[in-house]
Amino acid sequence: MPGEGTVGRRSGWVVRAYGFVRTGGPEHEEFLDVPVPAPGPGELLLRVRAAGVNPGDWRLREGSHGTVPPAVLGREVAGVVVALGVGSRGFAVGDEVFGGCPDMVGGWAEQALVTASFAAHRPEAVAPEAAAALPVAAGTAYDALTNLDLPAGATLLVNGAGGGVGLPLVQLARARGLTVVGTAGPGKHELIAGFGGVPVAYGEGVVDRLRVAAPAGVEAVFDLAGGESLRAVSALLADPTRLISVADKALGKELGGRDLVRDRSTAVLGELARLVAEGALDPHVTDVRPLDDAAAALAVVESGHASGKVVLRIG
Ligand SMILES: NC(=O)c1ccc[n+]([C@@H]2O[C@H](COP(=O)([O-])OP(=O)(O)OC[C@H]3O[C@@H](n4cnc5c(N)ncnc54)[C@H](OP(=O)(O)O)[C@@H]3O)[C@@H](O)[C@H]2O)c1
């Protein structure tokens, strides 16, 4: 069971946070008291209102990024600026912002840093919970389309279309005039169809079902599932360089695909927030929990079948 721990010097200037004290399974997660981080050059210190939960968080806890514990989990937040590092142009104390955390750590805390060049102002029409869900998942979806650069009318297969990245990707791709076929569990089909995609059940026989759903073939595959599922659907591509996997990068490369190049800019975040404010993009936040429920929130995401985007409401 996650317990209580302390990182760094205890003083009056500590904030409550949730992280891990050893790499490995969820049993190494703990609530932590951490010193208020000092914003370095190009960083903003936020009083956090909300923070996104992503598969990358449990991967980080398992040691995939080489982060040395104890460390605070959380890579994307929305909040109010309380201090600025040198060179954080365009932001001021009191601004409502959202963005990505330096080194993809530190967000599940009462105060956290974001990288100013990967932060943007939060429009009033966008709730903190929605804004906190944008940098990682919707940002990846946005960059997928920039990287693939498909012409209107082309068909994109999203392998794993029912998740945090997949649902924004279906919406953004449809807005660009693409036909989108998306693999998903049966519980997500109506949702994907509602966003304009063509849902197809994953599992045995998926390639045959995809050939029926996209009789003219697919021009590109964006993979969010990996493993045998990725290997199976890659057979649909005539040009393997039109494959990008962010779930199983090694297998994606083995199959002839390429890496996603992330943008991580204020411009992309500003564009995503504008789309949300206009009602043109729904990050599909379905599960908002207090920081006290961080362990359960991460477990839902770690199951691989969350009903929508999971977000922690912190302040
Ligand atoms: N830049 C990056 O490198 C980057 C950024 C973001 C995410 N990622 C990676 O991308 C992956 C997806 O992230 P996410 O936030 O979208 O996760 P998520 O919200 O957990 O969604 C994953 C989806 O995969 C689906 N799925 C499970 N097994 C499948 C299979 N065999 N075939 C097809 N779909 C399957 C699930 O569908 P059902 O619920 O319908 O069963 C679920 O909706 C993760 O591996 C994550 O680490 C990488």
mmCIF file of C-alpha atoms and ligand atoms in Angstrom:
data_model
loop_
_atom_site.group_PDB
_atom_site.id
_atom_site.type_symbol
_atom_site.label_atom_id
_atom_site.label_comp_id
_atom_site.label_asym_id
_atom_site.label_seq_id
_atom_site.Cartn_x
_atom_site.Cartn_y
_atom_site.Cartn_z
ATOM 1 C CA MET A 1 0.000 0.000 0.000
ATOM 2 C CA PRO A 2 1.258 3.486 -0.781
ATOM 3 C CA GLY A 3 2.524 5.137 2.434
ATOM 4 C CA GLU A 4 3.840 8.490 3.581
ATOM 5 C CA GLY A 5 7.379 9.751 3.042
ATOM 6 C CA THR A 6 9.525 12.828 2.884
ATOM 7 C CA VAL A 7 11.767 14.085 0.101
ATOM 8 C CA GLY A 8 14.399 16.679 0.907
ATOM 9 C CA ARG A 9 14.608 18.964 3.892
ATOM 10 C CA ARG A 10 11.449 19.441 5.953
ATOM 11 C CA SER A 11 10.737 23.138 6.512
ATOM 12 C CA GLY A 12 7.786 25.490 6.488
ATOM 13 C CA TRP A 13 8.089 25.492 2.682
ATOM 14 C CA VAL A 14 6.961 22.043 1.777
ATOM 15 C CA VAL A 15 4.102 20.915 -0.415
ATOM 16 C CA ARG A 16 2.149 17.690 -0.469
ATOM 17 C CA ALA A 17 2.864 15.510 -3.474
ATOM 18 C CA TYR A 18 2.533 11.944 -4.740
ATOM 19 C CA GLY A 19 5.370 9.953 -6.211
ATOM 20 C CA PHE A 20 7.537 6.895 -5.761
ATOM 21 C CA VAL A 21 10.438 6.057 -3.469
ATOM 22 C CA ARG A 22 11.852 3.083 -5.417
ATOM 23 C CA THR A 23 11.451 2.022 -9.027
ATOM 24 C CA GLY A 24 9.069 -0.869 -9.595
ATOM 25 C CA GLY A 25 5.423 -1.572 -8.895
ATOM 26 C CA PRO A 26 2.685 0.538 -7.298
ATOM 27 C CA GLU A 27 3.780 -0.624 -3.828
ATOM 28 C CA HIS A 28 6.618 1.908 -4.110
ATOM 29 C CA GLU A 29 4.254 4.856 -4.510
ATOM 30 C CA GLU A 30 3.931 7.240 -1.552
ATOM 31 C CA PHE A 31 2.609 10.610 -0.522
ATOM 32 C CA LEU A 32 5.613 12.876 -0.115
ATOM 33 C CA ASP A 33 6.379 16.210 1.489
ATOM 34 C CA VAL A 34 8.672 18.017 -0.950
ATOM 35 C CA PRO A 35 10.345 21.429 -0.826
ATOM 36 C CA VAL A 36 8.662 24.079 -2.981
ATOM 37 C CA PRO A 37 10.622 23.834 -6.248
ATOM 38 C CA ALA A 38 12.539 26.944 -7.312
ATOM 39 C CA PRO A 39 11.905 27.907 -10.955
ATOM 40 C CA GLY A 40 15.113 27.760 -12.986
ATOM 41 C CA PRO A 41 15.714 29.663 -16.223
ATOM 42 C CA GLY A 42 12.724 29.336 -18.539
ATOM 43 C CA GLU A 43 10.520 27.725 -15.880
ATOM 44 C CA LEU A 44 7.293 28.791 -14.155
ATOM 45 C CA LEU A 45 6.236 27.776 -10.651
ATOM 46 C CA LEU A 46 2.492 27.091 -10.469
ATOM 47 C CA ARG A 47 0.037 26.581 -7.676
ATOM 48 C CA VAL A 48 -1.444 23.497 -9.257
ATOM 49 C CA ARG A 49 -5.187 23.282 -9.864
ATOM 50 C CA ALA A 50 -5.242 20.050 -11.887
ATOM 51 C CA ALA A 51 -2.799 17.462 -13.245
ATOM 52 C CA GLY A 52 -3.162 14.821 -15.947
ATOM 53 C CA VAL A 53 -2.547 11.091 -15.417
ATOM 54 C CA ASN A 54 -0.826 9.214 -18.248
ATOM 55 C CA PRO A 55 0.604 5.762 -18.986
ATOM 56 C CA GLY A 56 3.996 7.512 -18.973
ATOM 57 C CA ASP A 57 3.598 8.042 -15.220
ATOM 58 C CA TRP A 58 3.570 4.335 -14.334
ATOM 59 C CA ARG A 59 6.298 3.706 -16.881
ATOM 60 C CA LEU A 60 8.386 6.358 -15.131
ATOM 61 C CA ARG A 61 7.730 4.667 -11.765
ATOM 62 C CA GLU A 62 8.910 1.407 -13.334
ATOM 63 C CA GLY A 63 12.187 3.083 -14.275
ATOM 64 C CA SER A 64 11.741 3.541 -18.024
ATOM 65 C CA HIS A 65 13.150 7.081 -18.015
ATOM 66 C CA GLY A 66 15.995 6.453 -15.590
ATOM 67 C CA THR A 67 14.511 8.956 -13.108
ATOM 68 C CA VAL A 68 16.209 8.519 -9.744
ATOM 69 C CA PRO A 69 13.688 8.095 -6.877
ATOM 70 C CA PRO A 70 12.331 9.542 -4.710
ATOM 71 C CA ALA A 71 10.496 11.525 -7.359
ATOM 72 C CA VAL A 72 7.114 13.178 -7.749
ATOM 73 C CA LEU A 73 4.926 11.792 -10.551
ATOM 74 C CA GLY A 74 3.004 13.922 -13.072
ATOM 75 C CA ARG A 75 4.062 15.472 -16.352
ATOM 76 C CA GLU A 76 1.277 17.947 -17.188
ATOM 77 C CA VAL A 77 -0.564 20.489 -15.059
ATOM 78 C CA ALA A 78 -2.820 23.544 -15.083
ATOM 79 C CA GLY A 79 -2.528 26.215 -12.406
ATOM 80 C CA VAL A 80 -1.758 29.790 -11.497
ATOM 81 C CA VAL A 81 1.746 31.254 -11.814
ATOM 82 C CA VAL A 82 3.285 32.082 -8.417
ATOM 83 C CA ALA A 83 6.921 32.650 -9.466
ATOM 84 C CA LEU A 84 8.964 32.905 -12.658
ATOM 85 C CA GLY A 85 12.483 31.844 -13.539
ATOM 86 C CA VAL A 86 14.654 34.180 -15.585
ATOM 87 C CA GLY A 87 13.772 34.267 -19.257
ATOM 88 C CA SER A 88 10.145 33.131 -18.824
ATOM 89 C CA ARG A 89 8.886 35.769 -21.215
ATOM 90 C CA GLY A 90 5.176 36.118 -21.941
ATOM 91 C CA PHE A 91 3.988 35.095 -18.460
ATOM 92 C CA ALA A 92 3.367 36.962 -15.189
ATOM 93 C CA VAL A 93 2.531 36.074 -11.594
ATOM 94 C CA GLY A 94 -1.218 35.455 -11.343
ATOM 95 C CA ASP A 95 -1.612 34.125 -14.918
ATOM 96 C CA GLU A 96 -3.763 31.023 -15.377
ATOM 97 C CA VAL A 97 -1.659 28.629 -17.459
ATOM 98 C CA PHE A 98 -1.152 24.975 -18.323
ATOM 99 C CA GLY A 99 1.837 23.081 -19.626
ATOM 100 C CA GLY A 100 4.347 20.271 -19.398
ATOM 101 C CA CYS A 101 6.665 19.694 -16.434
ATOM 102 C CA PRO A 102 10.474 19.729 -16.844
ATOM 103 C CA ASP A 103 11.906 16.207 -17.199
ATOM 104 C CA MET A 104 8.323 14.843 -17.158
ATOM 105 C CA VAL A 105 8.188 14.795 -13.344
ATOM 106 C CA GLY A 106 6.766 16.825 -10.480
ATOM 107 C CA GLY A 107 3.176 17.598 -11.459
ATOM 108 C CA TRP A 108 1.191 15.731 -8.803
ATOM 109 C CA ALA A 109 1.919 18.309 -6.136
ATOM 110 C CA GLU A 110 0.375 21.426 -4.634
ATOM 111 C CA GLN A 111 3.076 23.442 -6.416
ATOM 112 C CA ALA A 112 4.957 22.359 -9.517
ATOM 113 C CA LEU A 113 7.181 23.651 -12.290
ATOM 114 C CA VAL A 114 6.301 23.878 -15.965
ATOM 115 C CA THR A 115 8.589 24.689 -18.873
ATOM 116 C CA ALA A 116 7.605 28.159 -20.141
ATOM 117 C CA SER A 117 8.250 27.204 -23.787
ATOM 118 C CA PHE A 118 5.808 24.259 -23.281
ATOM 119 C CA ALA A 119 3.141 26.294 -21.462
ATOM 120 C CA ALA A 120 0.273 28.503 -22.605
ATOM 121 C CA HIS A 121 -2.388 30.724 -21.101
ATOM 122 C CA ARG A 122 -5.581 28.912 -20.181
ATOM 123 C CA PRO A 123 -8.663 30.519 -21.711
ATOM 124 C CA GLU A 124 -11.482 31.081 -19.210
ATOM 125 C CA ALA A 125 -13.714 28.790 -21.275
ATOM 126 C CA VAL A 126 -11.346 25.856 -20.708
ATOM 127 C CA ALA A 127 -11.590 24.276 -17.243
ATOM 128 C CA PRO A 128 -8.313 23.482 -15.439
ATOM 129 C CA GLU A 129 -9.149 19.755 -15.655
ATOM 130 C CA ALA A 130 -9.467 19.961 -19.449
ATOM 131 C CA ALA A 131 -6.339 22.113 -19.835
ATOM 132 C CA ALA A 132 -4.290 19.714 -17.692
ATOM 133 C CA ALA A 133 -5.240 16.903 -20.078
ATOM 134 C CA LEU A 134 -3.837 18.617 -23.171
ATOM 135 C CA PRO A 135 0.002 18.754 -23.163
ATOM 136 C CA VAL A 136 0.753 15.013 -23.262
ATOM 137 C CA ALA A 137 -2.215 13.254 -24.872
ATOM 138 C CA ALA A 138 -3.771 15.884 -27.155
ATOM 139 C CA GLY A 139 -0.292 17.300 -27.830
ATOM 140 C CA THR A 140 0.863 13.895 -29.039
ATOM 141 C CA ALA A 141 -2.246 13.609 -31.238
ATOM 142 C CA TYR A 142 -1.605 17.047 -32.736
ATOM 143 C CA ASP A 143 2.037 16.215 -33.440
ATOM 144 C CA ALA A 144 1.028 12.876 -34.991
ATOM 145 C CA LEU A 145 -0.887 14.713 -37.690
ATOM 146 C CA THR A 146 1.901 17.230 -38.285
ATOM 147 C CA ASN A 147 4.432 14.374 -38.575
ATOM 148 C CA LEU A 148 2.285 12.264 -40.908
ATOM 149 C CA ASP A 149 1.196 15.264 -43.010
ATOM 150 C CA LEU A 150 -1.596 13.379 -44.805
ATOM 151 C CA PRO A 151 -3.690 15.121 -47.457
ATOM 152 C CA ALA A 152 -7.433 15.573 -46.933
ATOM 153 C CA GLY A 153 -9.246 12.443 -48.072
ATOM 154 C CA ALA A 154 -6.491 10.045 -46.966
ATOM 155 C CA THR A 155 -7.316 7.236 -44.526
ATOM 156 C CA LEU A 156 -5.551 7.045 -41.156
ATOM 157 C CA LEU A 157 -5.684 3.986 -38.930
ATOM 158 C CA VAL A 158 -5.455 4.788 -35.222
ATOM 159 C CA ASN A 159 -4.546 1.591 -33.381
ATOM 160 C CA GLY A 160 -5.917 2.168 -29.869
ATOM 161 C CA ALA A 161 -8.361 4.950 -30.742
ATOM 162 C CA GLY A 162 -10.379 4.847 -27.506
ATOM 163 C CA GLY A 163 -7.777 6.294 -25.128
ATOM 164 C CA GLY A 164 -6.278 9.583 -23.997
ATOM 165 C CA VAL A 165 -4.327 10.125 -27.235
ATOM 166 C CA GLY A 166 -6.635 8.245 -29.588
ATOM 167 C CA LEU A 167 -9.828 10.224 -28.982
ATOM 168 C CA PRO A 168 -8.239 13.659 -29.622
ATOM 169 C CA LEU A 169 -6.472 12.174 -32.634
ATOM 170 C CA VAL A 170 -9.750 10.969 -34.147
ATOM 171 C CA GLN A 171 -11.251 14.457 -33.696
ATOM 172 C CA LEU A 172 -8.230 16.402 -34.995
ATOM 173 C CA ALA A 173 -7.826 14.072 -37.972
ATOM 174 C CA ARG A 174 -11.493 14.368 -38.925
ATOM 175 C CA ALA A 175 -11.187 18.170 -38.734
ATOM 176 C CA ARG A 176 -8.367 17.900 -41.300
ATOM 177 C CA GLY A 177 -10.615 15.982 -43.679
ATOM 178 C CA LEU A 178 -9.100 12.552 -43.071
ATOM 179 C CA THR A 179 -11.065 9.328 -42.941
ATOM 180 C CA VAL A 180 -10.244 7.699 -39.607
ATOM 181 C CA VAL A 181 -10.525 4.023 -38.800
ATOM 182 C CA GLY A 182 -9.860 3.248 -35.136
ATOM 183 C CA THR A 183 -9.413 -0.006 -33.235
ATOM 184 C CA ALA A 184 -11.044 -0.062 -29.800
ATOM 185 C CA GLY A 185 -12.827 -2.249 -27.285
ATOM 186 C CA PRO A 186 -16.609 -2.505 -27.765
ATOM 187 C CA GLY A 187 -17.285 0.016 -24.974
ATOM 188 C CA LYS A 188 -15.617 2.787 -26.981
ATOM 189 C CA HIS A 189 -17.233 2.228 -30.391
ATOM 190 C CA GLU A 190 -20.145 4.609 -29.953
ATOM 191 C CA LEU A 191 -17.797 7.317 -28.702
ATOM 192 C CA ILE A 192 -15.425 6.942 -31.659
ATOM 193 C CA ALA A 193 -18.308 6.961 -34.123
ATOM 194 C CA GLY A 194 -19.663 10.099 -32.407
ATOM 195 C CA PHE A 195 -16.340 11.829 -33.116
ATOM 196 C CA GLY A 196 -16.590 10.810 -36.773
ATOM 197 C CA GLY A 197 -14.302 7.773 -36.758
ATOM 198 C CA VAL A 198 -15.041 4.239 -37.966
ATOM 199 C CA PRO A 199 -14.611 1.911 -34.954
ATOM 200 C CA VAL A 200 -13.272 -1.611 -35.421
ATOM 201 C CA ALA A 201 -12.894 -4.207 -32.657
ATOM 202 C CA TYR A 202 -9.304 -5.191 -31.900
ATOM 203 C CA GLY A 203 -8.273 -8.800 -31.273
ATOM 204 C CA GLU A 204 -8.354 -11.907 -33.443
ATOM 205 C CA GLY A 205 -9.480 -11.167 -36.998
ATOM 206 C CA VAL A 206 -8.783 -7.445 -36.713
ATOM 207 C CA VAL A 207 -6.985 -7.240 -40.077
ATOM 208 C CA ASP A 208 -9.976 -8.748 -41.923
ATOM 209 C CA ARG A 209 -12.342 -6.335 -40.174
ATOM 210 C CA LEU A 210 -10.082 -3.394 -41.036
ATOM 211 C CA ARG A 211 -10.009 -4.451 -44.708
ATOM 212 C CA VAL A 212 -13.816 -4.320 -44.692
ATOM 213 C CA ALA A 213 -13.906 -0.966 -42.847
ATOM 214 C CA ALA A 214 -11.276 0.594 -45.153
ATOM 215 C CA PRO A 215 -11.653 -1.220 -48.506
ATOM 216 C CA ALA A 216 -9.330 1.225 -50.315
ATOM 217 C CA GLY A 217 -6.587 0.626 -47.717
ATOM 218 C CA VAL A 218 -4.941 2.946 -45.200
ATOM 219 C CA GLU A 219 -2.272 5.547 -45.954
ATOM 220 C CA ALA A 220 -0.842 5.673 -42.425
ATOM 221 C CA VAL A 221 -0.969 3.954 -39.049
ATOM 222 C CA PHE A 222 -0.570 5.733 -35.710
ATOM 223 C CA ASP A 223 -0.114 3.083 -33.037
ATOM 224 C CA LEU A 224 -1.085 3.477 -29.383
ATOM 225 C CA ALA A 225 -1.285 -0.199 -28.458
ATOM 226 C CA GLY A 226 1.966 -1.920 -29.498
ATOM 227 C CA GLY A 227 2.775 -5.644 -29.336
ATOM 228 C CA GLU A 228 1.033 -8.226 -31.470
ATOM 229 C CA SER A 229 -1.734 -5.762 -32.209
ATOM 230 C CA LEU A 230 0.789 -3.413 -33.856
ATOM 231 C CA ARG A 231 2.444 -6.260 -35.753
ATOM 232 C CA ALA A 232 -0.940 -7.350 -37.127
ATOM 233 C CA VAL A 233 -2.167 -3.955 -38.337
ATOM 234 C CA SER A 234 1.195 -2.978 -39.846
ATOM 235 C CA ALA A 235 0.437 -5.520 -42.604
ATOM 236 C CA LEU A 236 -2.123 -3.059 -43.982
ATOM 237 C CA LEU A 237 0.478 -0.480 -44.972
ATOM 238 C CA ALA A 238 1.990 -0.455 -48.458
ATOM 239 C CA ASP A 239 4.642 2.036 -47.272
ATOM 240 C CA PRO A 240 6.021 1.024 -43.849
ATOM 241 C CA THR A 241 7.533 4.487 -43.287
ATOM 242 C CA ARG A 242 3.936 5.659 -42.823
ATOM 243 C CA LEU A 243 3.877 3.906 -39.453
ATOM 244 C CA ILE A 244 4.511 5.705 -36.157
ATOM 245 C CA SER A 245 4.226 3.918 -32.819
ATOM 246 C CA VAL A 246 4.452 5.730 -29.498
ATOM 247 C CA ALA A 247 3.387 2.625 -27.544
ATOM 248 C CA ASP A 248 6.117 0.287 -28.796
ATOM 249 C CA LYS A 249 8.839 2.350 -30.427
ATOM 250 C CA ALA A 250 11.266 -0.568 -30.863
ATOM 251 C CA LEU A 251 8.727 -2.737 -32.672
ATOM 252 C CA GLY A 252 7.572 0.229 -34.729
ATOM 253 C CA LYS A 253 11.124 0.749 -35.949
ATOM 254 C CA GLU A 254 11.600 -3.009 -36.561
ATOM 255 C CA LEU A 255 8.518 -2.894 -38.802
ATOM 256 C CA GLY A 256 10.002 -0.026 -40.841
ATOM 257 C CA GLY A 257 8.229 2.826 -39.060
ATOM 258 C CA ARG A 258 9.611 6.032 -37.659
ATOM 259 C CA ASP A 259 9.661 7.982 -34.411
ATOM 260 C CA LEU A 260 7.243 10.752 -33.549
ATOM 261 C CA VAL A 261 8.913 14.148 -33.319
ATOM 262 C CA ARG A 262 7.170 16.062 -30.519
ATOM 263 C CA ASP A 263 6.752 19.816 -30.843
ATOM 264 C CA ARG A 264 6.091 20.724 -27.179
ATOM 265 C CA SER A 265 5.555 24.418 -27.863
ATOM 266 C CA THR A 266 3.418 27.247 -26.534
ATOM 267 C CA ALA A 267 1.992 27.594 -30.052
ATOM 268 C CA VAL A 268 0.641 24.030 -30.157
ATOM 269 C CA LEU A 269 -0.796 24.259 -26.638
ATOM 270 C CA GLY A 270 -2.424 27.598 -27.498
ATOM 271 C CA GLU A 271 -4.000 26.066 -30.594
ATOM 272 C CA LEU A 272 -5.309 23.054 -28.633
ATOM 273 C CA ALA A 273 -6.814 25.326 -25.963
ATOM 274 C CA ARG A 274 -8.449 27.452 -28.659
ATOM 275 C CA LEU A 275 -10.029 24.331 -30.193
ATOM 276 C CA VAL A 276 -11.319 23.198 -26.787
ATOM 277 C CA ALA A 277 -12.708 26.683 -26.044
ATOM 278 C CA GLU A 278 -14.526 26.661 -29.396
ATOM 279 C CA GLY A 279 -15.996 23.221 -28.773
ATOM 280 C CA ALA A 280 -14.014 21.737 -31.664
ATOM 281 C CA LEU A 281 -11.939 19.399 -29.459
ATOM 282 C CA ASP A 282 -13.082 17.364 -26.459
ATOM 283 C CA PRO A 283 -10.227 15.871 -24.389
ATOM 284 C CA HIS A 284 -12.896 13.562 -22.904
ATOM 285 C CA VAL A 285 -12.015 13.937 -19.241
ATOM 286 C CA THR A 286 -14.281 11.416 -17.503
ATOM 287 C CA ASP A 287 -12.546 10.775 -14.207
ATOM 288 C CA VAL A 288 -11.559 13.659 -11.903
ATOM 289 C CA ARG A 289 -10.228 12.743 -8.462
ATOM 290 C CA PRO A 290 -8.528 14.527 -5.545
ATOM 291 C CA LEU A 291 -4.776 14.097 -4.981
ATOM 292 C CA ASP A 292 -5.674 11.742 -2.101
ATOM 293 C CA ASP A 293 -6.894 9.296 -4.781
ATOM 294 C CA ALA A 294 -3.692 9.435 -6.849
ATOM 295 C CA ALA A 295 -2.924 5.729 -6.352
ATOM 296 C CA ALA A 296 -6.345 4.673 -7.645
ATOM 297 C CA ALA A 297 -6.160 7.194 -10.489
ATOM 298 C CA LEU A 298 -2.852 5.764 -11.678
ATOM 299 C CA ALA A 299 -4.141 2.199 -11.293
ATOM 300 C CA VAL A 300 -7.052 2.990 -13.623
ATOM 301 C CA VAL A 301 -4.650 4.284 -16.271
ATOM 302 C CA GLU A 302 -2.248 1.385 -15.697
ATOM 303 C CA SER A 303 -5.105 -1.035 -16.437
ATOM 304 C CA GLY A 304 -4.886 0.183 -20.058
ATOM 305 C CA HIS A 305 -8.656 0.569 -20.374
ATOM 306 C CA ALA A 306 -9.629 3.843 -18.690
ATOM 307 C CA SER A 307 -13.051 5.105 -19.767
ATOM 308 C CA GLY A 308 -11.531 8.486 -20.690
ATOM 309 C CA LYS A 309 -8.855 10.885 -19.557
ATOM 310 C CA VAL A 310 -8.069 10.709 -15.821
ATOM 311 C CA VAL A 311 -7.201 13.986 -14.055
ATOM 312 C CA LEU A 312 -6.281 14.895 -10.462
ATOM 313 C CA ARG A 313 -7.939 18.025 -9.004
ATOM 314 C CA ILE A 314 -5.364 19.455 -6.635
ATOM 315 C CA GLY A 315 -6.068 23.062 -5.613
HETATM 316 N N1 LIG B 1 5.101 10.974 -27.011
HETATM 317 C C1 LIG B 1 4.977 9.735 -26.588
HETATM 318 O O1 LIG B 1 5.890 8.978 -26.721
HETATM 319 C C2 LIG B 1 3.681 9.295 -25.976
HETATM 320 C C3 LIG B 1 2.739 10.239 -25.598
HETATM 321 C C4 LIG B 1 1.505 9.796 -25.122
HETATM 322 C C5 LIG B 1 1.257 8.418 -25.024
HETATM 323 N N2 LIG B 1 2.222 7.531 -25.351
HETATM 324 C C6 LIG B 1 1.956 6.076 -25.274
HETATM 325 O O2 LIG B 1 0.843 5.784 -26.098
HETATM 326 C C7 LIG B 1 0.068 4.749 -25.533
HETATM 327 C C8 LIG B 1 -1.395 5.174 -25.392
HETATM 328 O O3 LIG B 1 -1.491 6.294 -24.522
HETATM 329 P P1 LIG B 1 -2.930 6.774 -24.041
HETATM 330 O O4 LIG B 1 -2.712 7.912 -23.112
HETATM 331 O O5 LIG B 1 -3.835 6.945 -25.199
HETATM 332 O O6 LIG B 1 -3.379 5.471 -23.195
HETATM 333 P P2 LIG B 1 -4.828 4.998 -22.739
HETATM 334 O O7 LIG B 1 -5.688 6.179 -22.460
HETATM 335 O O8 LIG B 1 -4.613 3.981 -21.682
HETATM 336 O O9 LIG B 1 -5.435 4.294 -24.032
HETATM 337 C C9 LIG B 1 -4.931 3.122 -24.532
HETATM 338 C C10 LIG B 1 -5.980 2.508 -25.422
HETATM 339 O O10 LIG B 1 -5.416 1.338 -26.009
HETATM 340 C C11 LIG B 1 -6.489 0.475 -26.270
HETATM 341 N N3 LIG B 1 -6.030 -0.890 -26.437
HETATM 342 C C12 LIG B 1 -5.666 -1.773 -25.494
HETATM 343 N N4 LIG B 1 -5.294 -2.929 -26.074
HETATM 344 C C13 LIG B 1 -5.429 -2.767 -27.419
HETATM 345 C C14 LIG B 1 -5.199 -3.570 -28.554
HETATM 346 N N5 LIG B 1 -4.746 -4.825 -28.417
HETATM 347 N N6 LIG B 1 -5.440 -3.075 -29.767
HETATM 348 C C15 LIG B 1 -5.867 -1.811 -29.920
HETATM 349 N N7 LIG B 1 -6.114 -0.988 -28.882
HETATM 350 C C16 LIG B 1 -5.892 -1.459 -27.640
HETATM 351 C C17 LIG B 1 -7.452 0.650 -25.122
HETATM 352 O O11 LIG B 1 -8.715 0.484 -25.692
HETATM 353 P P3 LIG B 1 -10.031 0.048 -24.939
HETATM 354 O O12 LIG B 1 -10.142 0.899 -23.717
HETATM 355 O O13 LIG B 1 -11.048 0.366 -25.969
HETATM 356 O O14 LIG B 1 -9.893 -1.399 -24.608
HETATM 357 C C18 LIG B 1 -7.229 2.095 -24.667
HETATM 358 O O15 LIG B 1 -8.293 2.943 -25.020
HETATM 359 C C19 LIG B 1 0.754 4.391 -24.204
HETATM 360 O O16 LIG B 1 1.611 3.294 -24.435
HETATM 361 C C20 LIG B 1 1.549 5.629 -23.875
HETATM 362 O O17 LIG B 1 2.659 5.372 -23.057
HETATM 363 C C21 LIG B 1 3.415 7.934 -25.821
#
